[in-house]
């Protein structure tokens, strides 16, 4: 079991000995991971995927995917405990429906953590030094995710890729990979869409505790055992997501790198959306926080704003007044020495969301960008987002 204490840094210091050579990492990917996890991609060629495919009907405005008939990559990002495991199946199901009638490979759902068990040292570390198993194998799992995305892109497969953004540069590289890829037989580039989960720290910390101590499926990835994410890892992803959001807003040299971005509150409610295609950036959208045509992307301010938004009545009912905290308290004891303190920390964080906090010193172009008035939240339409980049 991983504890809530300070976590070792992936692949650094004493853990550097576990980082595989490039050749060994590539061999494991090609000989073990691809046959077991990605066979449906390896068996397809781009020509097989697109030959004789009739593009689905669309509005003709998609730059490269969805309604335009080309492949789609949706990158789902959020700190650990934000709810990626519950949102990803909605996106994958919508994507499967979107690609029906084509001969592209079935949807590739890619997560770095699922590959950790392929590391030669994982089993022994999990048995003897479980707190090291994840950080020791993390660097190669991240490399294998990049290889898997490269294989999927080469085959023109529709993809859902999950990332906690502990290493924001990895996320940036994956966006660039898909943005520069295309379906060679039809010369249609990928439509690159990003879903950002804007979840307050209190709710993601609570989610981590609930999923572990109640042994929910979200506490596992693939063949990984039940594990408790250390607080420092959560905090690193919480901060890394802000870096990723700033990059999405064009903070680097790449301009705005994604075609469409939606910021979701927990429960899949749209807080903000942006499209770099003018036809989809319109103030006439029912989403109160949709960027108007010609406006700059403001994913970062939207993320900060939602992290500061007071809890909605539904969240108060389910997360605070409900039974989750009481249930966790009842589990605290000698066999779970840190749980009581962790529950107390979450309660304190939740109290900070009962009313609007004072504005921060800086936020985007100004404090008003991420502090009320808070826009109305709209139901997310995963089918419309996958097919056309529209969030509602």
Coordinates of C-alpha atoms in Angstrom, one line a residue:
X1 CA 0.0 0.0 0.0
X2 CA 1.3 3.5 -0.8
X3 CA 1.1 5.9 2.1
X4 CA 0.3 9.5 2.3
X5 CA 3.9 10.5 3.2
X6 CA 6.4 12.1 0.8
X7 CA 6.7 10.1 -2.4
X8 CA 10.0 9.2 -4.1
X9 CA 10.7 11.1 -7.3
X10 CA 10.0 9.0 -10.4
X11 CA 13.3 7.6 -11.9
X12 CA 15.5 9.9 -9.8
X13 CA 18.1 9.2 -7.2
X14 CA 18.1 5.5 -6.1
X15 CA 15.2 4.9 -8.5
X16 CA 17.3 5.7 -11.5
X17 CA 18.6 2.1 -11.5
X18 CA 15.1 0.9 -12.6
X19 CA 15.0 3.0 -15.7
X20 CA 15.3 0.7 -18.7
X21 CA 17.6 1.3 -21.6
X22 CA 15.9 2.6 -24.8
X23 CA 16.4 -0.8 -26.5
X24 CA 14.9 -2.8 -23.6
X25 CA 12.0 -0.4 -23.2
X26 CA 11.3 -0.7 -27.0
X27 CA 11.6 -4.5 -26.9
X28 CA 9.0 -4.8 -24.1
X29 CA 6.7 -2.5 -25.8
X30 CA 6.8 -4.3 -29.1
X31 CA 6.9 -7.9 -27.8
X32 CA 4.7 -7.7 -24.7
X33 CA 2.6 -4.5 -24.6
X34 CA 1.5 -4.4 -28.2
X35 CA 0.3 -8.0 -28.4
X36 CA -1.5 -7.8 -25.1
X37 CA -2.9 -4.3 -25.1
X38 CA -2.8 -2.9 -28.6
X39 CA -3.2 -5.8 -30.9
X40 CA -6.2 -4.1 -32.6
X41 CA -3.9 -1.3 -33.6
X42 CA -1.0 -3.5 -34.7
X43 CA -3.3 -5.5 -37.0
X44 CA -4.4 -2.4 -38.9
X45 CA -2.7 -0.3 -41.5
X46 CA -3.8 3.2 -42.3
X47 CA -5.0 2.1 -45.7
X48 CA -7.0 -0.7 -44.1
X49 CA -8.5 1.8 -41.7
X50 CA -9.7 4.3 -44.3
X51 CA -10.2 2.4 -47.5
X52 CA -13.8 2.5 -48.7
X53 CA -14.8 4.4 -45.6
X54 CA -17.7 6.9 -46.1
X55 CA -17.1 10.0 -44.0
X56 CA -19.9 10.5 -41.5
X57 CA -22.2 13.4 -42.2
X58 CA -21.0 16.6 -40.6
X59 CA -21.1 20.4 -41.0
X60 CA -17.9 20.5 -43.0
X61 CA -16.3 22.7 -40.4
X62 CA -14.1 20.2 -38.6
X63 CA -10.5 20.8 -39.3
X64 CA -9.6 17.2 -39.2
X65 CA -11.9 14.9 -37.3
X66 CA -15.3 14.1 -35.9
X67 CA -17.9 15.2 -38.4
X68 CA -15.2 15.8 -41.0
X69 CA -14.5 12.0 -41.2
X70 CA -10.9 12.1 -39.9
X71 CA -9.5 10.7 -36.7
X72 CA -10.1 12.3 -33.3
X73 CA -7.8 12.4 -30.3
X74 CA -9.3 13.5 -27.0
X75 CA -6.9 14.1 -24.2
X76 CA -8.6 13.9 -20.8
X77 CA -6.6 15.8 -18.1
X78 CA -7.1 16.2 -14.4
X79 CA -5.3 15.8 -11.1
X80 CA -5.4 12.4 -9.4
X81 CA -8.8 11.9 -7.8
X82 CA -10.5 14.4 -10.2
X83 CA -12.8 11.8 -11.8
X84 CA -11.0 10.8 -15.1
X85 CA -12.1 7.2 -14.6
X86 CA -15.7 8.2 -14.7
X87 CA -15.5 10.7 -17.6
X88 CA -13.3 8.6 -19.9
X89 CA -16.0 5.9 -20.6
X90 CA -18.4 8.6 -21.7
X91 CA -15.9 9.9 -24.2
X92 CA -14.9 6.5 -25.4
X93 CA -18.5 5.5 -26.0
X94 CA -19.2 8.7 -27.9
X95 CA -16.1 8.1 -30.0
X96 CA -17.1 4.5 -30.8
X97 CA -20.4 5.7 -32.1
X98 CA -18.7 8.5 -34.1
X99 CA -16.4 6.0 -35.8
X100 CA -19.1 3.4 -36.6
X101 CA -19.4 3.0 -40.4
X102 CA -15.7 3.5 -40.9
X103 CA -12.9 0.9 -41.0
X104 CA -10.6 2.7 -38.5
X105 CA -9.4 0.6 -35.6
X106 CA -11.6 0.5 -32.6
X107 CA -11.1 3.3 -30.1
X108 CA -7.8 3.3 -28.2
X109 CA -8.1 4.2 -24.6
X110 CA -4.6 4.9 -23.3
X111 CA -3.3 5.4 -19.8
X112 CA 0.3 5.3 -18.7
X113 CA -0.4 3.5 -15.4
X114 CA -1.7 0.4 -17.1
X115 CA 1.7 -0.3 -18.5
X116 CA 3.7 -0.3 -15.2
X117 CA 3.1 -4.0 -14.6
X118 CA 5.1 -4.8 -17.8
X119 CA 8.3 -3.4 -16.1
X120 CA 10.6 -6.3 -15.1
X121 CA 11.0 -5.0 -11.6
X122 CA 7.3 -4.2 -10.9
X123 CA 6.2 -7.5 -9.4
X124 CA 9.1 -7.8 -7.0
X125 CA 8.8 -4.2 -5.9
X126 CA 5.1 -4.5 -5.4
X127 CA 5.7 -7.5 -3.2
X128 CA 8.7 -6.3 -1.2
X129 CA 8.7 -2.4 -1.4
X130 CA 5.3 -1.4 -2.6
X131 CA 5.8 2.3 -2.1
X132 CA 8.5 2.2 -4.7
X133 CA 6.7 0.1 -7.3
X134 CA 4.9 3.1 -9.0
X135 CA 7.7 5.7 -9.0
X136 CA 10.3 3.2 -10.0
X137 CA 8.4 2.1 -13.1
X138 CA 6.8 5.4 -13.9
X139 CA 9.4 6.7 -16.4
X140 CA 9.1 3.7 -18.6
X141 CA 5.3 3.7 -18.3
X142 CA 5.4 7.2 -19.6
X143 CA 7.6 6.2 -22.5
X144 CA 5.3 3.3 -23.3
X145 CA 2.3 5.7 -23.3
X146 CA 4.1 7.9 -25.9
X147 CA 4.9 4.8 -28.0
X148 CA 1.3 3.7 -27.8
X149 CA 0.0 7.1 -28.9
X150 CA 2.5 7.0 -31.7
X151 CA 1.3 3.6 -32.9
X152 CA -2.4 4.8 -32.6
X153 CA -1.6 7.9 -34.6
X154 CA 0.2 5.9 -37.3
X155 CA -2.9 3.8 -37.7
X156 CA -5.3 6.7 -37.7
X157 CA -7.2 5.4 -34.6
X158 CA -9.5 7.5 -32.6
X159 CA -8.0 7.9 -29.1
X160 CA -8.9 8.8 -25.6
X161 CA -5.8 9.5 -23.6
X162 CA -5.8 10.1 -19.9
X163 CA -3.2 12.2 -18.1
X164 CA -2.9 13.5 -14.6
X165 CA -0.3 16.1 -15.8
X166 CA 2.2 15.3 -13.1
X167 CA 4.7 15.8 -16.0
X168 CA 3.0 18.6 -18.1
X169 CA 5.7 18.3 -20.8
X170 CA 4.5 14.8 -21.5
X171 CA 1.0 16.1 -22.1
X172 CA 2.3 18.8 -24.4
X173 CA 4.3 16.2 -26.4
X174 CA 1.2 14.1 -26.9
X175 CA -0.9 17.0 -28.1
X176 CA 1.9 17.9 -30.6
X177 CA 2.1 14.3 -31.7
X178 CA -1.6 14.0 -32.6
X179 CA -1.7 17.6 -34.0
X180 CA 1.1 16.7 -36.4
X181 CA -0.3 13.3 -37.4
X182 CA -2.8 12.6 -40.2
X183 CA -4.6 9.7 -41.9
X184 CA -2.3 9.3 -44.9
X185 CA -4.8 7.6 -47.2
X186 CA -7.4 10.4 -46.9
X187 CA -4.9 13.2 -46.0
X188 CA -7.1 14.2 -43.0
X189 CA -5.3 15.4 -39.9
X190 CA -6.3 14.6 -36.4
X191 CA -8.9 16.8 -34.6
X192 CA -7.2 17.3 -31.2
X193 CA -9.6 18.0 -28.4
X194 CA -8.9 18.4 -24.7
X195 CA -11.1 17.9 -21.7
X196 CA -9.8 19.6 -18.5
X197 CA -11.4 18.5 -15.2
X198 CA -11.6 21.6 -13.0
X199 CA -12.0 20.0 -9.6
X200 CA -11.3 21.7 -6.2
X201 CA -8.5 20.2 -4.2
X202 CA -10.9 19.2 -1.4
X203 CA -13.0 17.0 -3.8
X204 CA -10.0 15.3 -5.5
X205 CA -8.4 14.6 -2.1
X206 CA -11.7 13.2 -0.9
X207 CA -12.1 11.1 -4.1
X208 CA -8.6 9.5 -3.5
X209 CA -9.5 8.5 0.0
X210 CA -13.0 7.2 -0.9
X211 CA -11.8 5.1 -3.9
X212 CA -9.0 3.5 -1.9
X213 CA -10.6 2.8 1.4
X214 CA -13.8 1.5 -0.2
X215 CA -11.8 -0.4 -2.8
X216 CA -13.5 1.2 -5.8
X217 CA -12.4 0.3 -9.3
X218 CA -11.1 3.9 -9.8
X219 CA -8.3 3.0 -7.3
X220 CA -6.8 0.5 -9.9
X221 CA -5.6 0.9 -13.5
X222 CA -5.4 -2.2 -15.6
X223 CA -3.7 -5.0 -13.6
X224 CA -2.3 -2.7 -10.9
X225 CA -3.2 -3.5 -7.3
X226 CA -5.3 -1.3 -5.1
X227 CA -3.2 1.7 -4.2
X228 CA -3.5 5.0 -2.3
X229 CA -2.1 7.9 -4.1
X230 CA 0.3 9.8 -1.9
X231 CA -0.6 13.4 -1.1
X232 CA 2.6 14.8 -2.7
X233 CA 1.7 13.0 -5.9
X234 CA -1.8 14.5 -5.9
X235 CA -0.3 18.0 -5.2
X236 CA 2.2 17.6 -8.1
X237 CA -0.6 16.8 -10.5
X238 CA -2.8 19.6 -9.0
X239 CA 0.0 22.1 -9.9
X240 CA 0.9 20.4 -13.1
X241 CA -2.6 20.8 -14.5
X242 CA -2.2 24.6 -14.2
X243 CA 1.0 24.5 -16.3
X244 CA -0.8 22.4 -18.9
X245 CA -3.7 24.9 -18.9
X246 CA -1.4 27.8 -19.4
X247 CA 0.2 26.0 -22.3
X248 CA -3.2 25.4 -23.9
X249 CA -3.8 29.1 -23.7
X250 CA -0.8 29.6 -26.0
X251 CA 1.8 30.3 -23.4
X252 CA 4.5 28.6 -25.4
X253 CA 5.8 29.1 -28.9
X254 CA 3.1 26.8 -30.4
X255 CA 0.1 29.1 -30.3
X256 CA -3.1 27.5 -29.2
X257 CA -2.2 23.8 -29.7
X258 CA -5.6 22.1 -29.5
X259 CA -8.6 22.5 -31.8
X260 CA -11.2 22.5 -29.0
X261 CA -11.0 22.6 -25.2
X262 CA -13.7 22.2 -22.6
X263 CA -13.4 22.7 -18.9
X264 CA -15.6 20.5 -16.8
X265 CA -16.7 20.6 -13.2
X266 CA -16.9 17.3 -11.4
X267 CA -20.2 15.7 -12.5
X268 CA -19.4 16.6 -16.1
X269 CA -20.8 20.1 -16.1
X270 CA -19.4 22.6 -18.6
X271 CA -17.7 25.6 -17.0
X272 CA -15.9 26.9 -20.1
X273 CA -15.2 26.0 -23.7
X274 CA -13.0 27.3 -26.4
X275 CA -12.5 26.5 -30.1
X276 CA -9.9 27.9 -32.3
X277 CA -12.3 27.5 -35.2
X278 CA -14.4 30.7 -35.5
X279 CA -17.5 28.8 -36.5
X280 CA -17.6 27.1 -33.1
X281 CA -16.6 30.1 -31.0
X282 CA -19.8 31.9 -30.6
X283 CA -21.5 33.8 -27.8
X284 CA -24.8 32.3 -28.9
X285 CA -23.8 29.0 -27.4
X286 CA -26.0 28.1 -24.3
X287 CA -22.8 27.7 -22.3
X288 CA -22.4 31.0 -20.4
X289 CA -18.6 30.7 -20.5
X290 CA -18.0 29.9 -24.1
X291 CA -15.3 32.0 -25.7
X292 CA -16.7 34.3 -28.3
X293 CA -15.3 34.4 -31.9
X294 CA -11.9 36.1 -31.9
X295 CA -11.4 35.8 -28.1
X296 CA -8.2 34.4 -26.8
X297 CA -8.2 31.0 -25.0
X298 CA -8.7 31.3 -21.2
X299 CA -8.4 27.8 -20.0
X300 CA -6.1 28.7 -17.1
X301 CA -8.4 31.3 -15.6
X302 CA -11.4 29.1 -16.0
X303 CA -9.6 26.3 -14.2
X304 CA -8.6 28.5 -11.3
X305 CA -12.1 30.0 -11.1
X306 CA -13.7 26.6 -10.9
X307 CA -11.2 25.5 -8.2
X308 CA -12.4 28.5 -6.2
X309 CA -16.2 28.2 -6.9
X310 CA -18.2 27.4 -3.8
X311 CA -19.5 23.9 -3.8
X312 CA -22.8 23.5 -5.6
X313 CA -25.8 22.3 -3.7
X314 CA -25.4 18.8 -5.3
X315 CA -21.7 18.7 -4.3
X316 CA -22.6 19.8 -0.7
X317 CA -25.2 17.0 -0.5
X318 CA -23.0 14.3 -1.9
X319 CA -19.6 15.3 -0.6
X320 CA -20.1 17.1 2.7
X321 CA -23.6 16.5 4.2
X322 CA -23.5 12.9 2.8
X323 CA -22.1 9.8 4.4
X324 CA -18.7 9.7 2.8
X325 CA -16.7 11.6 5.5
X326 CA -18.6 9.7 8.3
X327 CA -17.8 6.4 6.6
X328 CA -14.1 7.3 6.3
X329 CA -14.0 8.3 9.9
X330 CA -15.4 5.0 10.9
X331 CA -12.6 3.2 9.1
X332 CA -9.8 5.2 10.9
X333 CA -8.0 3.2 13.5
X334 CA -4.7 1.5 14.3
X335 CA -4.5 -0.3 11.0
X336 CA -5.0 3.0 9.1
X337 CA -3.0 5.5 11.2
X338 CA -3.0 8.4 8.7
X339 CA -6.7 8.3 7.7
X340 CA -8.0 10.4 10.6
X341 CA -5.6 13.2 9.9
X342 CA -6.3 13.0 6.2
X343 CA -10.0 13.3 6.7
X344 CA -9.5 16.3 8.9
X345 CA -7.4 18.0 6.2
X346 CA -10.2 17.3 3.7
X347 CA -12.8 18.7 6.0
X348 CA -10.8 21.9 6.4
X349 CA -10.4 22.3 2.7
X350 CA -14.2 21.7 2.2
X351 CA -15.0 24.5 4.7
X352 CA -13.0 26.9 2.5
X353 CA -15.5 26.2 -0.3
X354 CA -18.6 26.9 1.7
X355 CA -18.5 30.6 0.6
X356 CA -16.5 32.6 -2.0
X357 CA -12.9 33.1 -0.9
X358 CA -11.1 36.4 -1.3
X359 CA -9.6 37.0 -4.8
X360 CA -6.1 35.8 -5.4
X361 CA -3.2 38.3 -5.9
X362 CA -2.9 37.2 -9.6
X363 CA -5.0 35.1 -11.9
X364 CA -4.5 35.1 -15.7
X365 CA -5.0 38.7 -16.8
X366 CA -6.5 39.8 -13.5
X367 CA -8.1 38.5 -10.4
X368 CA -11.6 39.0 -11.9
X369 CA -10.8 36.3 -14.5
X370 CA -10.9 33.5 -12.0
X371 CA -13.1 34.8 -9.2
X372 CA -16.9 35.3 -9.6
X373 CA -19.3 36.0 -10.9
X374 CA -19.3 32.3 -11.6
X375 CA -20.9 31.3 -15.0
X376 CA -23.8 28.9 -15.2
X377 CA -22.8 25.3 -15.5
X378 CA -24.2 23.4 -18.5
X379 CA -24.6 19.6 -19.0
X380 CA -21.7 18.2 -21.1
X381 CA -22.6 16.6 -24.4
X382 CA -19.7 14.1 -25.1
X383 CA -21.1 13.0 -28.4
X384 CA -21.2 16.6 -29.7
X385 CA -17.7 17.3 -28.4
X386 CA -16.2 14.2 -29.9
X387 CA -17.8 14.7 -33.3
X388 CA -17.8 18.4 -33.7
X389 CA -15.9 20.0 -30.8
X390 CA -19.1 21.4 -29.3
X391 CA -19.4 20.9 -25.5
X392 CA -23.2 21.4 -25.1

